[in-house]
GROMACS .gro file of C-alpha atoms in nm:
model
  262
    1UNK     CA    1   1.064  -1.864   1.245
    2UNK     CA    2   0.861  -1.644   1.009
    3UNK     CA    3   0.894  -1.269   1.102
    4UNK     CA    4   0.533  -1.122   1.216
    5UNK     CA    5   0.651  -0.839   1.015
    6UNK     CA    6   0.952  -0.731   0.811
    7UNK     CA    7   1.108  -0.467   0.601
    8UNK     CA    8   1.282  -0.535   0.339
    9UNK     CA    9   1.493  -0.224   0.214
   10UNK     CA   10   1.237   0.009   0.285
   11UNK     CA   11   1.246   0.366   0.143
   12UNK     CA   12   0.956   0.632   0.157
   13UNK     CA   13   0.887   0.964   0.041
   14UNK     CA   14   0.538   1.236   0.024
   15UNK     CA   15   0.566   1.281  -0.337
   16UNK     CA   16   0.341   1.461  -0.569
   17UNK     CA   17   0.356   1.221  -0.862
   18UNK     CA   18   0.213   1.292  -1.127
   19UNK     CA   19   0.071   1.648  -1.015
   20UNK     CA   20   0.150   1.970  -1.164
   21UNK     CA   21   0.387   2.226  -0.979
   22UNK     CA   22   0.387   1.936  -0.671
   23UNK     CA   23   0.785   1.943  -0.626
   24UNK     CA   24   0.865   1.596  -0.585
   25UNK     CA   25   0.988   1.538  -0.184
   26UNK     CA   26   1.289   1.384  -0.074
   27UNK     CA   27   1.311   1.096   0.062
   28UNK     CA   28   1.226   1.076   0.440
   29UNK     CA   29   1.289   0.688   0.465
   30UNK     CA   30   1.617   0.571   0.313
   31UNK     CA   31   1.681   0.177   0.283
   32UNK     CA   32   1.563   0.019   0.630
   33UNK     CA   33   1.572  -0.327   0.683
   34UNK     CA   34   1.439  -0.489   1.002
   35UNK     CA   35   1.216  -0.751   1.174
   36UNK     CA   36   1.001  -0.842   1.488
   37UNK     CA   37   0.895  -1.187   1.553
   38UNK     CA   38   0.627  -1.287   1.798
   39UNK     CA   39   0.687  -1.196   2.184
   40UNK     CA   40   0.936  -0.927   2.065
   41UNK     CA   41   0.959  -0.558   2.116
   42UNK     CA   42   1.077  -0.343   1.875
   43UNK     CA   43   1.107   0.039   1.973
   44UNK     CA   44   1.203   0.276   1.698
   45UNK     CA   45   1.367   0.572   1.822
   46UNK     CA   46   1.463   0.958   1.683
   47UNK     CA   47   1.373   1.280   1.744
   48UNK     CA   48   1.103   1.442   1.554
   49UNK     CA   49   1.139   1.458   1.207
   50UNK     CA   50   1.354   1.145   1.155
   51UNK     CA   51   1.129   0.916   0.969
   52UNK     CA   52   0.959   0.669   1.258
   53UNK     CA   53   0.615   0.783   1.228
   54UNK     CA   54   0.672   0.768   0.824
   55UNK     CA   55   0.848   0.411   0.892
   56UNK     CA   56   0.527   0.318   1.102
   57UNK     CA   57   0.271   0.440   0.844
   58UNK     CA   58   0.436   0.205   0.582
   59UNK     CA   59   0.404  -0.099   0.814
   60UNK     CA   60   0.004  -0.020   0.855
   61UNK     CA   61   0.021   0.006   0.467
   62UNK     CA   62  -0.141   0.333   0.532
   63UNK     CA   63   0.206   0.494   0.287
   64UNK     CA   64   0.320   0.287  -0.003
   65UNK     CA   65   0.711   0.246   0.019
   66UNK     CA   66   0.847   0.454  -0.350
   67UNK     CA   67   1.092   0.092  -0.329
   68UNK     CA   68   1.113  -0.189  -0.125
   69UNK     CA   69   0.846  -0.383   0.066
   70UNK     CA   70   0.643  -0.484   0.392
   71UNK     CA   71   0.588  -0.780   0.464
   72UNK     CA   72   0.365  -0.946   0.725
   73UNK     CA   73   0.444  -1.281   0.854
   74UNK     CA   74   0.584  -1.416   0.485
   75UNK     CA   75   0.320  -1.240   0.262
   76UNK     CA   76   0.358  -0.836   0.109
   77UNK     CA   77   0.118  -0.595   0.205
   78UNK     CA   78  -0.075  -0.630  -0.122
   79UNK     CA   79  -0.157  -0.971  -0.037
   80UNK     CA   80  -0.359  -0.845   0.246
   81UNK     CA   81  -0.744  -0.705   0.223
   82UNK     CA   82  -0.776  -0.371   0.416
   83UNK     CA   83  -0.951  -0.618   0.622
   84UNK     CA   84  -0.713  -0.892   0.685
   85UNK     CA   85  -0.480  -0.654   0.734
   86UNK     CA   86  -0.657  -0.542   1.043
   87UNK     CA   87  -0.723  -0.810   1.185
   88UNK     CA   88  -0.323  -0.916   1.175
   89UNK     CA   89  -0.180  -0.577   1.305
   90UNK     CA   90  -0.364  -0.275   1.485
   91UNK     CA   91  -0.202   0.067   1.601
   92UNK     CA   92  -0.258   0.283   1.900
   93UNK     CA   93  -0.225   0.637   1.785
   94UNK     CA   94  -0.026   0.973   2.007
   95UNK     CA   95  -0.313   1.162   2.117
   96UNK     CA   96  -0.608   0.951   2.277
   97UNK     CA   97  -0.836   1.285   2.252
   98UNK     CA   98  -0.850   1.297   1.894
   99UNK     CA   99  -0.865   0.885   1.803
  100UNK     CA  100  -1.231   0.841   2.026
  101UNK     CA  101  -1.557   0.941   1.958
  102UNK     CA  102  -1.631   1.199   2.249
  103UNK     CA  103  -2.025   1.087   2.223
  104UNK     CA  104  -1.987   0.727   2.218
  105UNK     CA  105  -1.986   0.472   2.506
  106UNK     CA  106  -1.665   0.321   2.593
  107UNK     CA  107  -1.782  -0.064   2.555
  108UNK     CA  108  -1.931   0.104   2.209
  109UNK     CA  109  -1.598   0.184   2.116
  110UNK     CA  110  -1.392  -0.104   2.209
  111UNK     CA  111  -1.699  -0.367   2.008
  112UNK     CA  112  -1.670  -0.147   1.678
  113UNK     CA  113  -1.406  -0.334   1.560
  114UNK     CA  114  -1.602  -0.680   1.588
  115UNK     CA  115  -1.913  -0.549   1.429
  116UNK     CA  116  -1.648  -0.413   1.156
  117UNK     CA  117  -1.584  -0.758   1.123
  118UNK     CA  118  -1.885  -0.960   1.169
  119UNK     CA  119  -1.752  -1.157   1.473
  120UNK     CA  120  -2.013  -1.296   1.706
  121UNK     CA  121  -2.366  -1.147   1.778
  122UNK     CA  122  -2.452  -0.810   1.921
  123UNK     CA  123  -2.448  -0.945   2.275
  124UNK     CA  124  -2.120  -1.182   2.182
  125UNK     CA  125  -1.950  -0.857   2.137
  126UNK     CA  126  -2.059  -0.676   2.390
  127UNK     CA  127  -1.927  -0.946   2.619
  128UNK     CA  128  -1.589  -0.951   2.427
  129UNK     CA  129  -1.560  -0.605   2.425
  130UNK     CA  130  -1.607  -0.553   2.832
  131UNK     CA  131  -1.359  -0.868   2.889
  132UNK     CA  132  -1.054  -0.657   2.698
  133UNK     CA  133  -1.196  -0.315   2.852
  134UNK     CA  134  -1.146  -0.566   3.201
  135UNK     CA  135  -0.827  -0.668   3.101
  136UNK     CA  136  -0.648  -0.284   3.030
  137UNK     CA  137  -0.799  -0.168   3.360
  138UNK     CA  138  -1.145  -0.016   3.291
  139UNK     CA  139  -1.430  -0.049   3.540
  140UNK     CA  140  -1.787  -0.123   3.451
  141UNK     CA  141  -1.860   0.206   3.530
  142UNK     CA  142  -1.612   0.326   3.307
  143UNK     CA  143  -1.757   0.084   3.009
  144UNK     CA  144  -2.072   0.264   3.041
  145UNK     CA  145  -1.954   0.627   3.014
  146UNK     CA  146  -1.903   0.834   2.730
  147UNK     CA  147  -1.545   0.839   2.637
  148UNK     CA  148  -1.542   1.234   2.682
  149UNK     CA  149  -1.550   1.188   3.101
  150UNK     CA  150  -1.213   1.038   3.073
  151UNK     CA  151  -0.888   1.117   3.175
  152UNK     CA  152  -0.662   1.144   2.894
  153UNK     CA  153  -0.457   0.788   3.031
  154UNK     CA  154  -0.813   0.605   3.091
  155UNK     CA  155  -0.857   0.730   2.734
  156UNK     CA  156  -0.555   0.520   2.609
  157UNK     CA  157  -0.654   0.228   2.802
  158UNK     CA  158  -0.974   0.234   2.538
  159UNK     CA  159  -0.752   0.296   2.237
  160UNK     CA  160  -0.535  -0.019   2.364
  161UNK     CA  161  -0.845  -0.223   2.467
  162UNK     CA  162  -0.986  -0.156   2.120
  163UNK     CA  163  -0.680  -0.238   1.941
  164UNK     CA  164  -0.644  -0.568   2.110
  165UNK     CA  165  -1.002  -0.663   2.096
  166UNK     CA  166  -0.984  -0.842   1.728
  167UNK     CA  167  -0.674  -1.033   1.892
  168UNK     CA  168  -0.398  -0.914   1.637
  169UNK     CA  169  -0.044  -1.031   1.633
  170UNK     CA  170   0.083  -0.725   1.621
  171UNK     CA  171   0.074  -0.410   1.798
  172UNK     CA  172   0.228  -0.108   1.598
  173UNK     CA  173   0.215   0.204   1.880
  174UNK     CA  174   0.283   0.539   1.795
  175UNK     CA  175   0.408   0.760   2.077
  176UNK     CA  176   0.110   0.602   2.296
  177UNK     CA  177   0.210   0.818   2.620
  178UNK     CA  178   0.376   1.113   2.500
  179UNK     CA  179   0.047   1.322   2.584
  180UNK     CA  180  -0.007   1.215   2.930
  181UNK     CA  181   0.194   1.290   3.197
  182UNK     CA  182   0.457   1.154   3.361
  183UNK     CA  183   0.318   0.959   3.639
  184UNK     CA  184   0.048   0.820   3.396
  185UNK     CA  185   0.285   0.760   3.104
  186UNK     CA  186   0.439   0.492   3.353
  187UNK     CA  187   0.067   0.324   3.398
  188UNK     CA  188   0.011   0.312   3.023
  189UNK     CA  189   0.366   0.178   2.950
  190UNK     CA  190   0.372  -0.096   3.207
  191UNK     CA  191   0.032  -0.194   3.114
  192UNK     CA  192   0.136  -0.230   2.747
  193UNK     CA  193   0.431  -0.440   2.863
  194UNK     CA  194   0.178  -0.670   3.105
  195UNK     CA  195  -0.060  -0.722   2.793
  196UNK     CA  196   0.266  -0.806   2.567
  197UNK     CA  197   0.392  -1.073   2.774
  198UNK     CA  198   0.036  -1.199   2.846
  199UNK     CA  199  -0.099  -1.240   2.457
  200UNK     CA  200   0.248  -1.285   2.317
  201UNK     CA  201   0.229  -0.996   2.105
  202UNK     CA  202   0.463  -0.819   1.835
  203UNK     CA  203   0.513  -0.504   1.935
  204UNK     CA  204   0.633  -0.199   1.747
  205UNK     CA  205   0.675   0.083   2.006
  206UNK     CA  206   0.752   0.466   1.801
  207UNK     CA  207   0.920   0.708   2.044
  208UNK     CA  208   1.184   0.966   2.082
  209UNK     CA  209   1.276   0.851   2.458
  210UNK     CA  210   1.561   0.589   2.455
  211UNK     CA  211   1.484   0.565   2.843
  212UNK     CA  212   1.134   0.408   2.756
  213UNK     CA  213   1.238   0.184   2.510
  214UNK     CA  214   1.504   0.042   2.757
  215UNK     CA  215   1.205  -0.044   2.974
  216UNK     CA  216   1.017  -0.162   2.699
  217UNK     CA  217   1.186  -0.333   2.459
  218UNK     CA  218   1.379  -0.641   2.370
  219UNK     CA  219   1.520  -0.478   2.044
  220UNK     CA  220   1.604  -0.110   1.924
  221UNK     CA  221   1.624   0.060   1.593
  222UNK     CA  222   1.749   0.409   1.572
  223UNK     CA  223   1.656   0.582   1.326
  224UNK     CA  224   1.830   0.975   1.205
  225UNK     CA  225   1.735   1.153   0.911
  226UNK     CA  226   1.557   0.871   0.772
  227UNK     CA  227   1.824   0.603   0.805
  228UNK     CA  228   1.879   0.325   1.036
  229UNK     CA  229   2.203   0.402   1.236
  230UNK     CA  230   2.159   0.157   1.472
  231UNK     CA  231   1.987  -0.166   1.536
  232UNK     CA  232   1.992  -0.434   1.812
  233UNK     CA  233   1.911  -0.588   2.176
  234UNK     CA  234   1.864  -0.317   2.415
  235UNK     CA  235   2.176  -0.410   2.620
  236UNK     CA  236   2.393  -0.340   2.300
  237UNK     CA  237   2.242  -0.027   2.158
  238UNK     CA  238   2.215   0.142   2.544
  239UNK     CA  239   2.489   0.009   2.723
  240UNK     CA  240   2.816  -0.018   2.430
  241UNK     CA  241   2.640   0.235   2.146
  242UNK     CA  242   2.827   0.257   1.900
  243UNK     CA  243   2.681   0.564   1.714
  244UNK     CA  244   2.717   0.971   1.792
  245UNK     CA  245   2.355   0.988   1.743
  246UNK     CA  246   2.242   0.726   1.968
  247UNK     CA  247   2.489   0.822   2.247
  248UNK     CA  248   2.373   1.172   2.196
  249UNK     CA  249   1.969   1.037   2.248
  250UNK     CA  250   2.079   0.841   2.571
  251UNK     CA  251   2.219   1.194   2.714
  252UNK     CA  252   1.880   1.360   2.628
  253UNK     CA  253   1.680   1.082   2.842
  254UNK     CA  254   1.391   1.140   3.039
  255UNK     CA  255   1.450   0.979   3.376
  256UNK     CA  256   1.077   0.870   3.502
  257UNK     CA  257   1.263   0.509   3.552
  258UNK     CA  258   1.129   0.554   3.937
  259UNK     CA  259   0.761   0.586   3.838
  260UNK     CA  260   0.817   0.307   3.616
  261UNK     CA  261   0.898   0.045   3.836
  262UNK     CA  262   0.659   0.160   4.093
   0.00000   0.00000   0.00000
C-alpha cells in the first residue's frame, strides 16, 4: 500500500545561500527516513530544539529539504500545486490564539478553506462548514461568535474543524495542546483520536510528551539532535526502548493519563 506520505533520507538546514555574511547553518535534520499510511498515527517526539517542527515544515513543503525528498502518496512535493497540496494534507498549528482571525465568525473561519477552493456555493459551504464545526464539538452558538470569545481549547476545536473541512488525508499537528491546560489538553487529544478513527486519517502528531503519543499513536519516531534514534509501534519504542534518549524522555513524562481516559 502506497504511503500517504514518506521521507526519503530527509536532511534540512536554515541556510543563507547565496547571501553575503549569512553563515551557512548546520544541519538541523540529518538523514530521516519514515512513513505513515492511511489510519496510522505517527507521533514525532524530542525536546525542543531537536528537529520535529523543522521535520514537520518539510512535510507541508513549507522548507525545502538541502537533500532528499517528500513524498505524498507516490508523487514528490514538486508534483503538487500549493493547492493540491492542501487539499491532500492540512496542519493544526501550537498556539490556537495566533492561527484565527480574532474578528471573524467561527463558521467564517472553518468555510475559508472551501471558498479558497471553489467548492460548492456560498450557502453549500456554509452548510459544510457548520457540519465539521458539529462534528469537533462546537455549538451553533459557538458558529456564530467571533473566534475572540473563545476559550483557548474551543479555539483548537476551530483550527481542527477547519483543517478537516477540505477532507484531507492527512493531518500533520504541531504541538496542538501544548498551550491549553491539562484537563483540556485531554479533550483536544481524545477528540483528535475520535476524528482519526472516524475519517481514517494519516496523522502526524509533533510533541515532546512520550506519554501523549502512547495514547495517541500507533507508531513513534524519536527524534535527538536532528536524527532519528528511534522508530516503531508504540509497544516497542515505550515498553523495550532501546535508546538512552528515549528511555530518558519516558522518565520526563507528563502523567495526565487519568484525564485522558476520562
Amino acid at each position: 500500500m502506497t504511503p500517504l506520505i514518506e521521507l526519503r533520507s530527509v536532511s534540512c538546514s536554515y541556510k543563507g545561500r547565496g547571501r553575503w555574511f549569512v553563515p551557512d547553518m548546520p544541519l538541523v535534520v540529518r538523514d530521516v527516513s519514515l512513513q505513515v499510511h492511511a489510519g496510522e498515527v505517527l507521533g514525532i517526539v524530542g525536546e525542543s530544539g531537536s528537529g520535529k517542527t523543522t521535520l514537520m515544515k518539510a512535510m507541508l513543503g513549507l522548507l525545502r529539504p538541502v537533500s532528499g525528498e517528500v513524498v505524498l502518496n507516490g508523487r514528490t512535493l514538486d508534483a503538487y500545486s500549493r493547492l493540491e497540496r492542501a487539499r491532500f494534507s492540512q496542519a493544526v498549528f501550537q498556539d490556537p490564539y495566533s492561527s484565527l482571525n480574532p474578528d471573524r465568525t467561527v463558521l467564517d473561519i472553518v468555510a475559508q478553506p472551501l471558498l479558497i477552493h471553489k467548492i460548492g456555493s456560498s450557502n453549500e459551504r456554509m452548510e459544510r462548514a457548520s457540519a465539521m464545526c458539529g462534528l469537533v464539538g462546537l455549538s451553533l452558538q459557538h458558529q456564530k461568535g467571533l473566534a475572540r470569545h473563545l476559550s483557548g481549547g474551543q479555539r483548537q476545536r476551530v483550527a481542527i474543524a477547519r483543517a478537516l473541512v477540505l477532507e484531507p488525508r492527512l493531518l500533520i499537528c504541531d504541538e496542538p495542546t501544548s498551550a491549553l491546560d491539562v484537563s483540556v489538553q485531554a479533550q483536544i487529544l481524545n477528540l483528535l483520536l475520535a476524528l482519526q478513527e472516524r475519517l481514517s486519517l494519516g496523522v502526524v502528531f509533533v510533541t515532546h510528551n512520550l506519554g501523549v503519543v502512547e495514547h495517541l499513536a500507533t507508531h513513534v519516531a524519536v527524534i535527538s539532535r536532528g536524527s532519528l534514534v528511534e522508530h516503531g509501534t508504540v509497544d516497542q519504542v515505550t515498553k523495550t526502548p532501546r535508546h538512552e534518549y528515549t528511555k530518558a524522555l519516558l522518565e520526563a513524562v507528563l502523567t495526565i493519563d487519568a484525564a485522558l481516559t476520562e
